[in-house]
Amino acid sequence: MSVPASRFSLNQWTTKRWSVAEAVDGCVRHGVEAIGLWRQDVAAQGLERTVKLVADAGLRVSSLCRGGFLTSGGPEALDDNRRAIDEAATLGAACLVMVVGGLPGVVPGEPLGTISRDLPAARERVTEALAVLAPYAGERGVRLALEPLHPMYCADRAVLSTLGQALDLAEAHPAEQVGVVVDTFHVWWDPRVLEEIARASGRIASYQVCDFLSPLPADVLLGRGVMGDGVIDFAPLTRAVAEAGYTGDVEVEIFNADVWAADPDEILSRVKAAFGEFVGG
């Protein structure tokens, strides 16, 4: 199965040193037609300025990252996600990526304090929040994209660990309101992943690719590599996503200290070549 280069999308954090304006310019110079944006960087650039930059460059916004962190509960989380939905609508993003949050009280990178160890209750909070947010997103033409994260992130970032769990929640809502993210880094290990991708037909809101490094670095958040540098076999995953009917952009999202330290132009050239060899070939 071949993915044309026109469907390649640069997730902004792959070239994290670039501002929104620099990333947009980089996409134009490298012939990239789509970009995945991050809320904090959009805020730093200015929402309306970002809209103009993207439109003037003729780029598609493949995703806005991120909403979520719903497990803490409370009106603040819902309000922030409503703002994220409004931003995604203004940008015309194909989806708003939802990293749903870990156990209440567990903060990424911080020592444990007062926490809840009730994992089923945390997952129920996600269900309850989606019941509120999905209609709001639907009214604004925004698709929420639930992203299951590798189980090593269950405590602090996402109580959804498998594509099957994400689909179980998404299927309670219209497909145009809630879909799922298939991210190779997070799902490659799952023995049921190909079955679940097939089940996700009509629900895949984003396909994100990068490699899973071995050994992982001390900060496992930065264990994403350029395709071909790790252990993932991309061909069956890409084929399954295509057979499930997904024809949207394929977003390269890499968190890696060495990648971030390198020249962004060199990284973008390298990533495009790896995309052609391992994902698009």
mmCIF file of N, CA and C in Angstrom, residues 145-211:
data_model
loop_
_atom_site.group_PDB
_atom_site.id
_atom_site.type_symbol
_atom_site.label_atom_id
_atom_site.label_comp_id
_atom_site.label_asym_id
_atom_site.label_seq_id
_atom_site.Cartn_x
_atom_site.Cartn_y
_atom_site.Cartn_z
ATOM 1 N N ALA A 145 -10.753 13.424 18.771
ATOM 2 C CA ALA A 145 -9.993 12.226 18.400
ATOM 3 C C ALA A 145 -9.362 11.633 19.650
ATOM 4 N N LEU A 146 -9.962 10.569 20.173
ATOM 5 C CA LEU A 146 -9.440 9.922 21.375
ATOM 6 C C LEU A 146 -8.158 9.184 21.038
ATOM 7 N N GLU A 147 -7.096 9.503 21.788
ATOM 8 C CA GLU A 147 -5.810 8.870 21.524
ATOM 9 C C GLU A 147 -5.446 7.912 22.654
ATOM 10 N N PRO A 148 -5.468 6.610 22.386
ATOM 11 C CA PRO A 148 -4.943 5.672 23.388
ATOM 12 C C PRO A 148 -3.434 5.786 23.431
ATOM 13 N N LEU A 149 -2.880 5.792 24.625
ATOM 14 C CA LEU A 149 -1.439 5.873 24.808
ATOM 15 C C LEU A 149 -0.904 4.545 25.322
ATOM 16 N N HIS A 150 0.346 4.269 25.008
ATOM 17 C CA HIS A 150 1.012 3.059 25.483
ATOM 18 C C HIS A 150 0.765 2.894 26.992
ATOM 19 N N PRO A 151 0.593 1.668 27.474
ATOM 20 C CA PRO A 151 0.274 1.457 28.895
ATOM 21 C C PRO A 151 1.242 2.104 29.877
ATOM 22 N N MET A 152 2.501 2.357 29.474
ATOM 23 C CA MET A 152 3.444 2.985 30.406
ATOM 24 C C MET A 152 3.023 4.405 30.779
ATOM 25 N N TYR A 153 2.067 4.966 30.040
ATOM 26 C CA TYR A 153 1.574 6.303 30.347
ATOM 27 C C TYR A 153 0.215 6.294 31.049
ATOM 28 N N CYS A 154 -0.234 5.138 31.468
ATOM 29 C CA CYS A 154 -1.584 5.036 32.032
ATOM 30 C C CYS A 154 -1.737 5.870 33.299
ATOM 31 N N ALA A 155 -0.737 5.867 34.166
ATOM 32 C CA ALA A 155 -0.858 6.551 35.449
ATOM 33 C C ALA A 155 -0.931 8.059 35.304
ATOM 34 N N ASP A 156 -0.133 8.618 34.374
ATOM 35 C CA ASP A 156 0.004 10.078 34.377
ATOM 36 C C ASP A 156 -0.573 10.796 33.178
ATOM 37 N N ARG A 157 -0.867 10.061 32.081
ATOM 38 C CA ARG A 157 -1.311 10.775 30.888
ATOM 39 C C ARG A 157 -2.588 10.248 30.259
ATOM 40 N N ALA A 158 -2.809 8.948 30.250
ATOM 41 C CA ALA A 158 -3.991 8.445 29.536
ATOM 42 C C ALA A 158 -4.439 7.106 30.104
ATOM 43 N N VAL A 159 -5.631 7.096 30.674
ATOM 44 C CA VAL A 159 -6.200 5.849 31.186
ATOM 45 C C VAL A 159 -6.794 5.011 30.055
ATOM 46 N N LEU A 160 -6.707 5.504 28.826
ATOM 47 C CA LEU A 160 -7.028 4.689 27.654
ATOM 48 C C LEU A 160 -5.715 4.154 27.098
ATOM 49 N N SER A 161 -5.550 2.833 27.127
ATOM 50 C CA SER A 161 -4.279 2.221 26.738
ATOM 51 C C SER A 161 -4.350 1.425 25.445
ATOM 52 N N THR A 162 -5.537 1.127 24.968
ATOM 53 C CA THR A 162 -5.659 0.342 23.741
ATOM 54 C C THR A 162 -6.646 1.013 22.797
ATOM 55 N N LEU A 163 -6.483 0.711 21.539
ATOM 56 C CA LEU A 163 -7.413 1.224 20.536
ATOM 57 C C LEU A 163 -8.823 0.710 20.812
ATOM 58 N N GLY A 164 -8.916 -0.515 21.313
ATOM 59 C CA GLY A 164 -10.230 -1.062 21.645
ATOM 60 C C GLY A 164 -10.939 -0.257 22.714
ATOM 61 N N GLN A 165 -10.210 0.155 23.749
ATOM 62 C CA GLN A 165 -10.821 0.989 24.786
ATOM 63 C C GLN A 165 -11.296 2.318 24.213
ATOM 64 N N ALA A 166 -10.486 2.924 23.368
ATOM 65 C CA ALA A 166 -10.878 4.198 22.765
ATOM 66 C C ALA A 166 -12.122 4.031 21.910
ATOM 67 N N LEU A 167 -12.189 2.943 21.155
ATOM 68 C CA LEU A 167 -13.367 2.706 20.314
ATOM 69 C C LEU A 167 -14.618 2.460 21.145
ATOM 70 N N ASP A 168 -14.466 1.770 22.259
ATOM 71 C CA ASP A 168 -15.623 1.541 23.125
ATOM 72 C C ASP A 168 -16.259 2.860 23.547
ATOM 73 N N LEU A 169 -15.435 3.863 23.841
ATOM 74 C CA LEU A 169 -15.963 5.176 24.219
ATOM 75 C C LEU A 169 -16.480 5.936 23.001
ATOM 76 N N ALA A 170 -15.733 5.904 21.913
ATOM 77 C CA ALA A 170 -16.120 6.672 20.730
ATOM 78 C C ALA A 170 -17.457 6.216 20.171
ATOM 79 N N GLU A 171 -17.716 4.916 20.229
ATOM 80 C CA GLU A 171 -18.917 4.374 19.594
ATOM 81 C C GLU A 171 -20.209 4.778 20.282
ATOM 82 N N ALA A 172 -20.111 5.413 21.444
ATOM 83 C CA ALA A 172 -21.305 5.950 22.109
ATOM 84 C C ALA A 172 -21.757 7.264 21.487
ATOM 85 N N HIS A 173 -20.973 7.783 20.521
ATOM 86 C CA HIS A 173 -21.254 9.090 19.940
ATOM 87 C C HIS A 173 -21.227 9.006 18.415
ATOM 88 N N PRO A 174 -21.854 9.960 17.735
ATOM 89 C CA PRO A 174 -21.779 9.963 16.274
ATOM 90 C C PRO A 174 -20.341 10.019 15.793
ATOM 91 N N ALA A 175 -20.067 9.335 14.689
ATOM 92 C CA ALA A 175 -18.692 9.242 14.199
ATOM 93 C C ALA A 175 -18.113 10.595 13.839
ATOM 94 N N GLU A 176 -18.970 11.528 13.420
ATOM 95 C CA GLU A 176 -18.455 12.850 13.060
ATOM 96 C C GLU A 176 -18.107 13.687 14.292
ATOM 97 N N GLN A 177 -18.538 13.237 15.467
ATOM 98 C CA GLN A 177 -18.215 13.951 16.707
ATOM 99 C C GLN A 177 -17.005 13.360 17.420
ATOM 100 N N VAL A 178 -16.898 12.043 17.449
ATOM 101 C CA VAL A 178 -15.823 11.390 18.194
ATOM 102 C C VAL A 178 -15.212 10.269 17.354
ATOM 103 N N GLY A 179 -13.928 10.397 17.105
ATOM 104 C CA GLY A 179 -13.173 9.354 16.429
ATOM 105 C C GLY A 179 -11.992 8.931 17.282
ATOM 106 N N VAL A 180 -11.026 8.276 16.668
ATOM 107 C CA VAL A 180 -9.846 7.785 17.392
ATOM 108 C C VAL A 180 -8.585 8.130 16.611
ATOM 109 N N VAL A 181 -7.487 8.169 17.347
ATOM 110 C CA VAL A 181 -6.161 8.331 16.753
ATOM 111 C C VAL A 181 -5.475 6.963 16.725
ATOM 112 N N VAL A 182 -4.925 6.615 15.585
ATOM 113 C CA VAL A 182 -4.046 5.456 15.491
ATOM 114 C C VAL A 182 -2.623 5.993 15.426
ATOM 115 N N ASP A 183 -1.902 5.870 16.523
ATOM 116 C CA ASP A 183 -0.519 6.341 16.617
ATOM 117 C C ASP A 183 0.378 5.117 16.743
ATOM 118 N N THR A 184 1.256 4.939 15.781
ATOM 119 C CA THR A 184 2.062 3.716 15.745
ATOM 120 C C THR A 184 2.853 3.512 17.032
ATOM 121 N N PHE A 185 3.386 4.584 17.612
ATOM 122 C CA PHE A 185 4.184 4.466 18.832
ATOM 123 C C PHE A 185 3.387 3.823 19.951
ATOM 124 N N HIS A 186 2.103 4.138 20.021
ATOM 125 C CA HIS A 186 1.281 3.702 21.138
ATOM 126 C C HIS A 186 0.583 2.364 20.918
ATOM 127 N N VAL A 187 0.380 1.954 19.675
ATOM 128 C CA VAL A 187 -0.457 0.767 19.448
ATOM 129 C C VAL A 187 0.281 -0.417 18.830
ATOM 130 N N TRP A 188 1.527 -0.259 18.410
ATOM 131 C CA TRP A 188 2.192 -1.299 17.625
ATOM 132 C C TRP A 188 2.281 -2.630 18.354
ATOM 133 N N TRP A 189 2.355 -2.588 19.680
ATOM 134 C CA TRP A 189 2.589 -3.767 20.526
ATOM 135 C C TRP A 189 1.328 -4.602 20.736
ATOM 136 N N ASP A 190 0.157 -4.036 20.496
ATOM 137 C CA ASP A 190 -1.128 -4.635 20.869
ATOM 138 C C ASP A 190 -1.435 -5.829 19.961
ATOM 139 N N PRO A 191 -1.594 -7.047 20.510
ATOM 140 C CA PRO A 191 -1.857 -8.204 19.656
ATOM 141 C C PRO A 191 -3.180 -8.119 18.904
ATOM 142 N N ARG A 192 -4.069 -7.228 19.331
ATOM 143 C CA ARG A 192 -5.357 -7.075 18.663
ATOM 144 C C ARG A 192 -5.414 -5.839 17.761
ATOM 145 N N VAL A 193 -4.286 -5.190 17.546
ATOM 146 C CA VAL A 193 -4.342 -3.886 16.895
ATOM 147 C C VAL A 193 -4.917 -3.955 15.487
ATOM 148 N N LEU A 194 -4.573 -4.962 14.705
ATOM 149 C CA LEU A 194 -5.094 -5.020 13.339
ATOM 150 C C LEU A 194 -6.603 -5.235 13.335
ATOM 151 N N GLU A 195 -7.093 -6.054 14.251
ATOM 152 C CA GLU A 195 -8.539 -6.248 14.366
ATOM 153 C C GLU A 195 -9.231 -4.956 14.772
ATOM 154 N N GLU A 196 -8.620 -4.238 15.705
ATOM 155 C CA GLU A 196 -9.239 -3.007 16.184
ATOM 156 C C GLU A 196 -9.187 -1.902 15.131
ATOM 157 N N ILE A 197 -8.135 -1.857 14.335
ATOM 158 C CA ILE A 197 -8.101 -0.892 13.240
ATOM 159 C C ILE A 197 -9.223 -1.178 12.255
ATOM 160 N N ALA A 198 -9.444 -2.447 11.940
ATOM 161 C CA ALA A 198 -10.554 -2.808 11.053
ATOM 162 C C ALA A 198 -11.889 -2.386 11.671
ATOM 163 N N ARG A 199 -12.038 -2.601 12.971
ATOM 164 C CA ARG A 199 -13.253 -2.185 13.674
ATOM 165 C C ARG A 199 -13.425 -0.673 13.630
ATOM 166 N N ALA A 200 -12.323 0.060 13.540
ATOM 167 C CA ALA A 200 -12.353 1.524 13.577
ATOM 168 C C ALA A 200 -12.765 2.150 12.251
ATOM 169 N N SER A 201 -13.151 1.358 11.279
ATOM 170 C CA SER A 201 -13.568 1.909 9.991
ATOM 171 C C SER A 201 -14.619 3.010 10.188
ATOM 172 N N GLY A 202 -14.349 4.170 9.632
ATOM 173 C CA GLY A 202 -15.233 5.314 9.796
ATOM 174 C C GLY A 202 -14.978 6.126 11.048
ATOM 175 N N ARG A 203 -14.095 5.639 11.907
ATOM 176 C CA ARG A 203 -13.798 6.326 13.174
ATOM 177 C C ARG A 203 -12.364 6.855 13.248
ATOM 178 N N ILE A 204 -11.518 6.534 12.284
ATOM 179 C CA ILE A 204 -10.129 6.980 12.368
ATOM 180 C C ILE A 204 -10.072 8.463 12.000
ATOM 181 N N ALA A 205 -9.740 9.279 12.990
ATOM 182 C CA ALA A 205 -9.662 10.720 12.781
ATOM 183 C C ALA A 205 -8.247 11.170 12.461
ATOM 184 N N SER A 206 -7.251 10.378 12.852
ATOM 185 C CA SER A 206 -5.855 10.734 12.607
ATOM 186 C C SER A 206 -5.003 9.471 12.616
ATOM 187 N N TYR A 207 -4.040 9.433 11.706
ATOM 188 C CA TYR A 207 -3.020 8.383 11.696
ATOM 189 C C TYR A 207 -1.686 9.073 11.899
ATOM 190 N N GLN A 208 -1.026 8.783 13.028
ATOM 191 C CA GLN A 208 0.245 9.390 13.376
ATOM 192 C C GLN A 208 1.332 8.320 13.378
ATOM 193 N N VAL A 209 2.495 8.686 12.871
ATOM 194 C CA VAL A 209 3.576 7.714 12.759
ATOM 195 C C VAL A 209 4.871 8.257 13.352
ATOM 196 N N CYS A 210 5.594 7.364 13.978
ATOM 197 C CA CYS A 210 6.982 7.531 14.402
ATOM 198 C C CYS A 210 7.414 6.148 14.860
ATOM 199 N N ASP A 211 8.699 5.994 15.189
ATOM 200 C CA ASP A 211 9.194 4.681 15.596
ATOM 201 C C ASP A 211 9.287 4.592 17.113
#
